[in-house]
CSV table of C-alpha atoms (C1' of nucleotides) in Angstrom, one decimal:
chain,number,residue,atom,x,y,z
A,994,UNK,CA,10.7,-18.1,-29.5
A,995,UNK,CA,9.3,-16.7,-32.8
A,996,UNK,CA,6.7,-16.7,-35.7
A,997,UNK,CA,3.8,-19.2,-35.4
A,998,UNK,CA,5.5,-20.0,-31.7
A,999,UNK,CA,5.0,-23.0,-29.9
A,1000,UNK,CA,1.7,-22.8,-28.4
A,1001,UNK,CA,1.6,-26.2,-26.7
A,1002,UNK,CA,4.2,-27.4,-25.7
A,1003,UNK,CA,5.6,-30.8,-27.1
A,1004,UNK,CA,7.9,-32.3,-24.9
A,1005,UNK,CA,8.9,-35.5,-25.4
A,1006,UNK,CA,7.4,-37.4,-21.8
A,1007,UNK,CA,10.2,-38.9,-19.9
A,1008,UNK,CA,9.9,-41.6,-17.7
A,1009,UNK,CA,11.0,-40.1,-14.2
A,1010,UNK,CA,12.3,-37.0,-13.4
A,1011,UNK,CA,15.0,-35.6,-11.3
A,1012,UNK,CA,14.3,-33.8,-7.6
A,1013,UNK,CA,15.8,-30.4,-9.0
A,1014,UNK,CA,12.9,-30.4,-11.9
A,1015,UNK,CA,9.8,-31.7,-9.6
A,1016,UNK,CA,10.3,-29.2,-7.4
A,1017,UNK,CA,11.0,-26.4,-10.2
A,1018,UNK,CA,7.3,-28.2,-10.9
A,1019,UNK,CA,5.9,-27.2,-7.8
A,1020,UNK,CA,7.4,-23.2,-7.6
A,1021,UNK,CA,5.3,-22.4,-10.3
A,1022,UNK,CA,2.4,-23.1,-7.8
A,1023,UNK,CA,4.0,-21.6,-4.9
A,1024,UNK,CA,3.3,-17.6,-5.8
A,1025,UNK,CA,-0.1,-17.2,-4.9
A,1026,UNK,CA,-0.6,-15.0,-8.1
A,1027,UNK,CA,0.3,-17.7,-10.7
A,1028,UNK,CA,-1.9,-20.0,-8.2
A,1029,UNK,CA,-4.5,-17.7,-8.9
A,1030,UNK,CA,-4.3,-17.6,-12.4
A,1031,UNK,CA,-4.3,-21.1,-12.8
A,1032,UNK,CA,-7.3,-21.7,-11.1
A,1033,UNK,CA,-8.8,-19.2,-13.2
A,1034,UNK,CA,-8.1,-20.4,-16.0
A,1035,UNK,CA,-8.6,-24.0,-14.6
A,1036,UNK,CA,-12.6,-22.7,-14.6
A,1037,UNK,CA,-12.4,-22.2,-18.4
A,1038,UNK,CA,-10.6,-20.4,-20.8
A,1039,UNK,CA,-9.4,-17.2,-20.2
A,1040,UNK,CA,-8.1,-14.4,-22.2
A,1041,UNK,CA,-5.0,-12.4,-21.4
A,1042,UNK,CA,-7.7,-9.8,-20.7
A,1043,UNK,CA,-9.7,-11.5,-18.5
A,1044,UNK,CA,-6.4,-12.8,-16.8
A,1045,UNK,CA,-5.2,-9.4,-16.2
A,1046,UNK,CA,-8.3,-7.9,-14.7
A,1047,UNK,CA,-8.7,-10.9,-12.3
A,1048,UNK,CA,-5.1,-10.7,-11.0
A,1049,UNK,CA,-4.7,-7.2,-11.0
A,1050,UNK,CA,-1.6,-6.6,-11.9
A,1051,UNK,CA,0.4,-5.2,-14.8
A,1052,UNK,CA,0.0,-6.9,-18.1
A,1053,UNK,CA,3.7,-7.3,-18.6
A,1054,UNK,CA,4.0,-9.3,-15.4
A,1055,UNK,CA,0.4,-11.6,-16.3
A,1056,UNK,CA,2.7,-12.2,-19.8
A,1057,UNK,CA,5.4,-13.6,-17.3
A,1058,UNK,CA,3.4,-15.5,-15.2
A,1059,UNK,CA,1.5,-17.3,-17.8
A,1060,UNK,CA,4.3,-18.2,-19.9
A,1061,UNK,CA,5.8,-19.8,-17.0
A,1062,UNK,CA,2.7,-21.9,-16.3
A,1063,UNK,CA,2.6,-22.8,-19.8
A,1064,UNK,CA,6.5,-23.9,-19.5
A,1065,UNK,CA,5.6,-26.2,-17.0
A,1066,UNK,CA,2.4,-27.7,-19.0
A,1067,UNK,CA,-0.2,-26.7,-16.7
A,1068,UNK,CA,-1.7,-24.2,-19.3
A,1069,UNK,CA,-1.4,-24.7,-23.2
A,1070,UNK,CA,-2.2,-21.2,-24.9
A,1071,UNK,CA,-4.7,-21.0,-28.7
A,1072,UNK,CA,-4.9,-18.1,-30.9
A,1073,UNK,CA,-7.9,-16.5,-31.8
A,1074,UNK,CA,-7.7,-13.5,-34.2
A,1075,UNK,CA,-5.4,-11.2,-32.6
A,1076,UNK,CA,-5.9,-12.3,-28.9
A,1077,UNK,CA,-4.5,-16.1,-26.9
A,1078,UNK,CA,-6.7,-18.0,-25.1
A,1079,UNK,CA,-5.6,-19.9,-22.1
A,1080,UNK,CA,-6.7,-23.1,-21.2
A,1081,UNK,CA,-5.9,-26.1,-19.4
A,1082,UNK,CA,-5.5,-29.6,-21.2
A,1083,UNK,CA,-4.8,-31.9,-18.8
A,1084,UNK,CA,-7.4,-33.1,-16.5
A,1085,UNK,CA,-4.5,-34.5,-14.0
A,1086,UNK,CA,-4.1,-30.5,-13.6
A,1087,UNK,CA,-7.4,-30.3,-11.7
A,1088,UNK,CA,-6.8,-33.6,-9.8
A,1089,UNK,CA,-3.4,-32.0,-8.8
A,1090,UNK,CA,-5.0,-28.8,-7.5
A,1091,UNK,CA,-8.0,-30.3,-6.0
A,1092,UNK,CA,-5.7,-33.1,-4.0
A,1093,UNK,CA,-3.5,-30.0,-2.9
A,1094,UNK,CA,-6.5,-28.2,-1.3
A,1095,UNK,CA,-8.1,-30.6,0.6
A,1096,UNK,CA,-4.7,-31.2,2.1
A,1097,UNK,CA,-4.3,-27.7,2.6
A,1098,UNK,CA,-7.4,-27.1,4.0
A,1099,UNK,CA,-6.6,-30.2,6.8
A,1100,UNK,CA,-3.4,-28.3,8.0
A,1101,UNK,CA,-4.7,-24.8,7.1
A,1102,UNK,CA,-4.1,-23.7,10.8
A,1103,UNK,CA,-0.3,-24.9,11.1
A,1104,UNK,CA,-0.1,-24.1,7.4
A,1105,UNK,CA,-0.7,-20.2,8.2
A,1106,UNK,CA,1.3,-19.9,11.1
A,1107,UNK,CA,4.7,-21.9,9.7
A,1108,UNK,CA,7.1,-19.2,10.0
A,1109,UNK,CA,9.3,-21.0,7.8
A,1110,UNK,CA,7.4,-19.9,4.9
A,1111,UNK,CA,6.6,-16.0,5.0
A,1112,UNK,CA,2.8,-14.8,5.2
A,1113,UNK,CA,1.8,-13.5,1.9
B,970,UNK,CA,6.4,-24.4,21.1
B,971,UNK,CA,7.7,-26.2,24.5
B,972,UNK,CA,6.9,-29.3,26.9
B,973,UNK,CA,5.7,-32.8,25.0
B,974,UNK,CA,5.2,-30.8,22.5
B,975,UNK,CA,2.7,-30.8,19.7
B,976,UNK,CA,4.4,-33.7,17.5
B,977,UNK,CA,1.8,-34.5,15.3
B,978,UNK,CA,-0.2,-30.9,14.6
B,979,UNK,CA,-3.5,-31.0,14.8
B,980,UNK,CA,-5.5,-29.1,12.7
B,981,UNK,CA,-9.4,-28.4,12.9
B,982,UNK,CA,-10.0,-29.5,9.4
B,983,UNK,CA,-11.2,-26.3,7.1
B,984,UNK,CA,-13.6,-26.6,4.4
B,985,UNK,CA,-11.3,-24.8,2.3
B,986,UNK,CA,-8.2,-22.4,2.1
B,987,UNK,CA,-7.7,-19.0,0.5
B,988,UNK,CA,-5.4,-19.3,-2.4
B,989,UNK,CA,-2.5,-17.9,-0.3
B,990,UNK,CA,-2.9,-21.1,2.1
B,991,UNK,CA,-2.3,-23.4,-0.6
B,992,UNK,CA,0.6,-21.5,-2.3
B,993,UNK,CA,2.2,-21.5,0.6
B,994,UNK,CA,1.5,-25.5,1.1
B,995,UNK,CA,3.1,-25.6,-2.5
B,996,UNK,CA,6.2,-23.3,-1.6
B,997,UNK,CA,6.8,-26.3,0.9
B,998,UNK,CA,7.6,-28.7,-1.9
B,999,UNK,CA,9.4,-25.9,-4.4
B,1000,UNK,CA,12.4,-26.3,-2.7
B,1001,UNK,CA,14.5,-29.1,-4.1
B,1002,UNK,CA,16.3,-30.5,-0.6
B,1003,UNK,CA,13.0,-30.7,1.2
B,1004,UNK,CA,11.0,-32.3,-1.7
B,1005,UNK,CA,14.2,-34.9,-1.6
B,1006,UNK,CA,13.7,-35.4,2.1
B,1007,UNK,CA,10.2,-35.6,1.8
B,1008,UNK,CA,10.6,-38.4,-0.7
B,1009,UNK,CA,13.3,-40.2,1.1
B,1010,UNK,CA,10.0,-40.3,3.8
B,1011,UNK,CA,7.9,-41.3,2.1
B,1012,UNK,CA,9.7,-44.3,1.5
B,1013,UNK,CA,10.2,-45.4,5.3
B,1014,UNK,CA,10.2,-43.8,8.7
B,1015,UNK,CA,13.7,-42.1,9.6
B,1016,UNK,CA,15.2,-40.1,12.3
B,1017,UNK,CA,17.3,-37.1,11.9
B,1018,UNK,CA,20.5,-38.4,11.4
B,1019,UNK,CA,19.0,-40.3,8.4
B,1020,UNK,CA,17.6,-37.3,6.9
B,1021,UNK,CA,21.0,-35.4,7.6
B,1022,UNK,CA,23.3,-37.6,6.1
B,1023,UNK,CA,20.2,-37.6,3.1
B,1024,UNK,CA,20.4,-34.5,2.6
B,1025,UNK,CA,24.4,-33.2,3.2
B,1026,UNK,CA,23.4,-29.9,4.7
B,1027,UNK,CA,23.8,-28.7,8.3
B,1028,UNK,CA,21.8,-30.3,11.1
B,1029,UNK,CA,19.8,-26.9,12.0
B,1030,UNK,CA,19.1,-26.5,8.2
B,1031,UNK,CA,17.7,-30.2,8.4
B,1032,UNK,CA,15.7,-29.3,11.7
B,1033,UNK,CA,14.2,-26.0,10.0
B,1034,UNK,CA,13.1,-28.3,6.5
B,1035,UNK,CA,11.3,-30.8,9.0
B,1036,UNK,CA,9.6,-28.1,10.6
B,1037,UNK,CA,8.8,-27.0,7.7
B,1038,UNK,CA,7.2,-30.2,6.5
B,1039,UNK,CA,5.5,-31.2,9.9
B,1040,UNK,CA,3.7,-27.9,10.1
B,1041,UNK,CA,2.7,-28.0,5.9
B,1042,UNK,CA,0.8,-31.5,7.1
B,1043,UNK,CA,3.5,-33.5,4.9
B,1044,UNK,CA,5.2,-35.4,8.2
B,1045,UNK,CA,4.8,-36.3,11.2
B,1046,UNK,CA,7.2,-36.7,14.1
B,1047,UNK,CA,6.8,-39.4,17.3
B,1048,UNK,CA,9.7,-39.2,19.9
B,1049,UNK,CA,11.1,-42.8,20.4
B,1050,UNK,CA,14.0,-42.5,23.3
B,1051,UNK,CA,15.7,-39.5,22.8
B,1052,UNK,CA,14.8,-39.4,19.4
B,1053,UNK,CA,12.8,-38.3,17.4
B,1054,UNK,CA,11.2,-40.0,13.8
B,1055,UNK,CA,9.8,-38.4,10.9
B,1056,UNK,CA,7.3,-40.4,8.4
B,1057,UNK,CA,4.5,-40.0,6.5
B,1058,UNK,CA,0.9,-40.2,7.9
B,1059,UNK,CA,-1.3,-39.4,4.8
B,1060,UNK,CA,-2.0,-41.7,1.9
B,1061,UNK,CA,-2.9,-38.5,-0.3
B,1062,UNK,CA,0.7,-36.9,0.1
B,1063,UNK,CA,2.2,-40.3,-1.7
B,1064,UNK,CA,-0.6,-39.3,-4.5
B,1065,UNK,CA,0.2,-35.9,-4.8
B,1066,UNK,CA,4.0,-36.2,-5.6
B,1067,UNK,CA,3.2,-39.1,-8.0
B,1068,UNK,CA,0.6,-36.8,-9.9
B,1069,UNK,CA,3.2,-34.1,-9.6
B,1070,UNK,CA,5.9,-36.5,-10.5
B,1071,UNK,CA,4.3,-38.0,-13.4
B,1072,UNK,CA,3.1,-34.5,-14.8
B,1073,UNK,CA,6.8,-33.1,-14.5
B,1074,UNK,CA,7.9,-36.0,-16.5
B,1075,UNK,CA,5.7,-35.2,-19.2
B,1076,UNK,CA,7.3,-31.7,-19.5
B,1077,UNK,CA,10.5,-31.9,-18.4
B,1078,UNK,CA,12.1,-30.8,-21.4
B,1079,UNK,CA,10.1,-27.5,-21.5
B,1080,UNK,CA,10.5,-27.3,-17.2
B,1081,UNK,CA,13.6,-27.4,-17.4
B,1082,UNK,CA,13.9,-24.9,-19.8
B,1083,UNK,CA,11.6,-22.4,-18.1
B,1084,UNK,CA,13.6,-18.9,-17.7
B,1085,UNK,CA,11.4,-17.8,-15.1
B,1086,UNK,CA,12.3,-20.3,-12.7
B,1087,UNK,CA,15.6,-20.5,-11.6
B,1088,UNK,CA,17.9,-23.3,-12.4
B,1089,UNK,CA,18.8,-24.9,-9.0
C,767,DC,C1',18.5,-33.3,39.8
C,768,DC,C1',22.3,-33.2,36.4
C,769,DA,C1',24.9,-34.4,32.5
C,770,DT,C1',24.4,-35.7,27.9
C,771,DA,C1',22.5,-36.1,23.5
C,772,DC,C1',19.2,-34.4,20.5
C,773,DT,C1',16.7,-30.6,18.4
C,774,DA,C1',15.6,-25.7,17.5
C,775,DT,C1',16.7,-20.7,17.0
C,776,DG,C1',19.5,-16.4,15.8
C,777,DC,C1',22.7,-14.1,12.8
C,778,DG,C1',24.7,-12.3,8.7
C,779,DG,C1',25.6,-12.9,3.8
C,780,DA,C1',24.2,-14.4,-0.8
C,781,DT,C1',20.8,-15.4,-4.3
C,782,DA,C1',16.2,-16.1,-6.3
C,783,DG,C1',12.2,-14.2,-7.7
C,784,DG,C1',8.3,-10.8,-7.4
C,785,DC,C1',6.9,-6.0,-8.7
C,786,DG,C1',6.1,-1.6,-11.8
C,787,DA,C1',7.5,1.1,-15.6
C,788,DA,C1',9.3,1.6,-20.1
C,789,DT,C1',10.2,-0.6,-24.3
C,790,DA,C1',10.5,-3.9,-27.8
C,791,DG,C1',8.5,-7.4,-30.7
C,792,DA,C1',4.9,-9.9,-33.2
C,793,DT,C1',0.4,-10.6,-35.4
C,794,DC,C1',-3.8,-9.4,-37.4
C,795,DT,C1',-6.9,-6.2,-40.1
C,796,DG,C1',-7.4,-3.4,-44.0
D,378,DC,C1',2.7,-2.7,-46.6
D,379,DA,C1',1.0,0.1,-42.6
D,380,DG,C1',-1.3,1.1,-38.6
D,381,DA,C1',-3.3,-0.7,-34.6
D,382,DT,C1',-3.4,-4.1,-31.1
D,383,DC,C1',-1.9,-7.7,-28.4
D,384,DT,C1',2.1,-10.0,-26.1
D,385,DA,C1',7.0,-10.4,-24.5
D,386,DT,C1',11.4,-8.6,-22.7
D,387,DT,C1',14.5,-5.6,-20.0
D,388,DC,C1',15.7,-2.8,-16.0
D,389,DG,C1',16.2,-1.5,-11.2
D,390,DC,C1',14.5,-2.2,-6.8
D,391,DC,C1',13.0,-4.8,-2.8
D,392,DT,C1',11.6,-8.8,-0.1
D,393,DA,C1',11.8,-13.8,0.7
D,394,DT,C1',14.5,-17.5,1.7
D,395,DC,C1',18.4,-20.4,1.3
D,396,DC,C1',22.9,-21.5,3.5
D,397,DG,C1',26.7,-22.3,7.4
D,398,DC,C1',28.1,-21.2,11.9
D,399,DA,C1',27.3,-20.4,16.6
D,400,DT,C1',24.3,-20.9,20.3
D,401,DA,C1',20.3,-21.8,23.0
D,402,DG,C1',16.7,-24.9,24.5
D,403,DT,C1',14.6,-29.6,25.9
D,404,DA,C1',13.9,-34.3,26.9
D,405,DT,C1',15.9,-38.5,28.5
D,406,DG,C1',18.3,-41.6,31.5
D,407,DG,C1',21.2,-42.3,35.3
DNA sequence: CCATACTATGCGGATAGGCGAATAGATCTG
DNA sequence: CAGATCTATTCGCCTATCCGCATAGTATGG
């Protein structure tokens, strides 16, 4: 995607989606890192810089992560001068995230120890 | 894990996880043939067989998903005879794949586009 | 108790997806 | 335009995790 890019977004709201693309939905939430970053940037908007220097890792790979939160609409990107700011636009974002982690937080002992899924 | 075993796991409740705890409670729903058993669930108690012929995979893969689910806090199992039925105990899991379902629809065009997640 | 039916675990192979490093591309400022 | 700065893509490597098949373990019911 070039020139003045599509910052936001615009697709066209379907009425139901498929099993294969809800859970496509939820692997964006599953790497701890992107995780992170959204919950940064879920406490206000966030610069690529900030981003970077919270998740400590190399800026090619924050690049990566964000454009795949912004793929799957959690994050919707402005530009500001020569820099992108990062925010999120939908409120059902937070309700999503704060539902998750109380569940987590009720199963947080089986949670850790399910060797199914690999300790980070 | 032998004996009468822990069927239903019960978990002392935390305040709230690390971020790692509640990727890993996401990764549990990134994989499209658990998030389709999950679903098929939610919508009604059902024993292993159900969820085999459900899902077309292998019994053991089927017995590793469930595990997977009972130990994220999704499902719960209760031994009835010599078998053994899988449902849904929470009301907030029901929310959280409608939230999730309803913000995928939203943004299925650019999810399903997304390069860096896999196509399943 | 023992046989049977149900459920879980181990193994190897294949693929997805994360990382850093290097590089390419795009946009603003002057 | 041109240089500087910010952002995105490519590459090779490595781990996680999915699968089927084979096998082991457990609980029930006689």
């Amino acid at each position: 995607m070039t020139e003045s890019a599509v910052l936001t977004s615009t697709a066209p709201a379907d009425a139901c989606s498929h099993t294969g693309t809800v859970a496509r939905f939820f692997r964006a939430l599953a790497d701890p890192t992107r995780l992170r970053l959204l919950e940064f940037i879920l406490r206000g908007e966030r610069t690529s810089a900030d981003c970077i220097e919270h998740a400590g890792i190399s800026q090619p790979r924050v690049s990566v992560h964000l454009s795949c939160l912004i793929d799957c609409g959690y994050v919707t990107a402005r530009r500001d001068g020569k820099k992108l700011h990062y925010s999120v636009g939908d409120p059902r974002v937070t309700e999503l995230v704060v539902l998750a982690r109380a569940l987590a937080a009720d199963n947080a002992a089986a949670l850790d120890c399910c060797p199914r899924i690999g300790q980070d």
